[in-house]
C-alpha positions as semicolon CSV with decimal commas, in nm:
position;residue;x (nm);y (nm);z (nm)
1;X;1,604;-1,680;0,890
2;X;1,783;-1,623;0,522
3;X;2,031;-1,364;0,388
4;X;1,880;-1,406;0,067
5;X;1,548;-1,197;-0,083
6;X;1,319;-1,337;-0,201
7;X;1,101;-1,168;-0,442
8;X;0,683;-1,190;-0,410
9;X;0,478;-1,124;-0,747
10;X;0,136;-1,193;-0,615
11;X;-0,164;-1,349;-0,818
12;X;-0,409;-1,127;-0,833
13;X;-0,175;-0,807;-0,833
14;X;-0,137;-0,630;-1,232
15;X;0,219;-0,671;-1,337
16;X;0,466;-0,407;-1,164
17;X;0,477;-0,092;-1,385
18;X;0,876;-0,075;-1,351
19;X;1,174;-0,260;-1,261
20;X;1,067;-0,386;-0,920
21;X;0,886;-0,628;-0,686
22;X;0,569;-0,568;-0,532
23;X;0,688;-0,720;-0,171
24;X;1,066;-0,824;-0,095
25;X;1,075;-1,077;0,169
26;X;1,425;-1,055;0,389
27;X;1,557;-1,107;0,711
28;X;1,205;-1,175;0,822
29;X;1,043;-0,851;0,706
30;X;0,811;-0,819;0,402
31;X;0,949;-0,506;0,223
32;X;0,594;-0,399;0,017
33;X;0,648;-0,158;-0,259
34;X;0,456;0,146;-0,321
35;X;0,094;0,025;-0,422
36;X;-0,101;0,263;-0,674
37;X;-0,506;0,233;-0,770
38;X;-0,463;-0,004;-1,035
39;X;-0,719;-0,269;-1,050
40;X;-0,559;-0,645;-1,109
41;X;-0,631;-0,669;-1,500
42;X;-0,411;-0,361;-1,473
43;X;-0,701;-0,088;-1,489
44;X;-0,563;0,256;-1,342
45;X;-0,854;0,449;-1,115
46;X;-0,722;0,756;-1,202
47;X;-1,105;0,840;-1,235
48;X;-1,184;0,718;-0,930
49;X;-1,333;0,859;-0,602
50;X;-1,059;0,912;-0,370
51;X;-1,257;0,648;-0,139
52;X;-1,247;0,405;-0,438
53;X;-0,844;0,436;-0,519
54;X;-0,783;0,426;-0,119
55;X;-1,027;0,142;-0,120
56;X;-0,800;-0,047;-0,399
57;X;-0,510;0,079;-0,276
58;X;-0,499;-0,158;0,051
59;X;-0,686;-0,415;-0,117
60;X;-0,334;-0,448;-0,304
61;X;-0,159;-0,401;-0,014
62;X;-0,332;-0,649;0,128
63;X;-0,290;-0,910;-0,173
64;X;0,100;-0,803;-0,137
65;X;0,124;-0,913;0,212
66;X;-0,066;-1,211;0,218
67;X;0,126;-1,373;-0,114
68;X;0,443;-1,279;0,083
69;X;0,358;-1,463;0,438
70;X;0,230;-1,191;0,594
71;X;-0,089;-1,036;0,726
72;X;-0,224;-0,651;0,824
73;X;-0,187;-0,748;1,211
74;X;0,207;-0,838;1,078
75;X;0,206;-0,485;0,948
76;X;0,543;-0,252;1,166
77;X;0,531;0,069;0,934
78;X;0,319;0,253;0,679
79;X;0,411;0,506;0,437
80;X;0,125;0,698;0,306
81;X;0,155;1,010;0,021
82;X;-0,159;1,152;-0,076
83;X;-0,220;1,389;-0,342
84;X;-0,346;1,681;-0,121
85;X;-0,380;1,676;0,289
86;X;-0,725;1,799;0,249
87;X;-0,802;1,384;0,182
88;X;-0,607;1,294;0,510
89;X;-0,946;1,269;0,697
90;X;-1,086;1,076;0,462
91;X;-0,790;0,808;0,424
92;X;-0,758;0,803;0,807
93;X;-1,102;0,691;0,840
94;X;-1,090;0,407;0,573
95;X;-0,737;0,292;0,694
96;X;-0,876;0,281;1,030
97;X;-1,154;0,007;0,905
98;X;-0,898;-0,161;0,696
99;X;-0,622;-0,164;0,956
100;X;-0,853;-0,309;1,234
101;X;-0,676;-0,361;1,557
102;X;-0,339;-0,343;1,369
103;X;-0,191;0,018;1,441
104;X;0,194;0,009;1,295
105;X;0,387;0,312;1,284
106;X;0,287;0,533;1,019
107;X;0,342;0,870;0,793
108;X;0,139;1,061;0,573
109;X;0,271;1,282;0,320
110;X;0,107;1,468;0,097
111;X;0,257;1,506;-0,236
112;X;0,068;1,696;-0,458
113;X;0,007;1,514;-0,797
114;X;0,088;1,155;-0,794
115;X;0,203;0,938;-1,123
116;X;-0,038;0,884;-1,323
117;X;-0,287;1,173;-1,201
118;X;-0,328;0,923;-0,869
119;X;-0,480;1,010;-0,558
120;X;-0,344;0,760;-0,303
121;X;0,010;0,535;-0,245
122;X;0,084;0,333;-0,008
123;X;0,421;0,135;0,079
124;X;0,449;-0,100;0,384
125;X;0,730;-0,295;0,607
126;X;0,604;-0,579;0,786
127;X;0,709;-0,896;1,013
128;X;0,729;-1,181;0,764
């Protein structure tokens, strides 16, 4: 194991929107930042169905963890903020598909109005 981070900008992922990483890999954790609806040529879903942005949403998680080492069954926590509780139902069933087997610790908090006009973020610790 290393003392050092290491820093993950995953192909595939649109460029970070601010002075960050989109996963930190230390001490044998992958650190994943908070992943928005944006599409990987950098598209926002702002538009979007909540099912579509949730549906992009863990598709960059996903992207996150795998250029980092990692994989959803790797997965120890999940933060979840959603715009309004009202889509909890909705997210729980599409994380459930998504998630598989995998059932990490997790928290859902709803927000009200995300940046950008957003729907859905996610951010993620897993085992490296």
């Amino acid at each position: 194991m290393t003392s050092t981070a290491q820093h993950i900008a995953p192909e595939g992922l649109a460029a970070p929107g601010g002075h960050y990483s989109h996963a930190t890999v230390a001490n044998g954790f992958v650190f994943v930042s908070g992943q928005l609806p944006i599409a990987p040529g950098g598209t926002k879903l702002a538009e979007a169905s909540f099912e579509e942005q949730t549906r992009q949403v863990l598709d960059n998680l996903k992207a996150a963890l795998v250029a980092a080492g990692s994989s959803i069954d790797r997965l120890v926590q999940v933060r979840v903020y959603l715009d309004a509780i009202e889509n909890w139902p909705a997210f729980n069933t599409l994380y459930a598909e998504w998630a598989g087997d995998a059932r990490p610790a997790r928290a859902i908090v709803p927000t009200g109005p995300l940046h950008f006009g957003f729907k859905v973020e996610m951010e993620a610790v897993a085992l490296a």
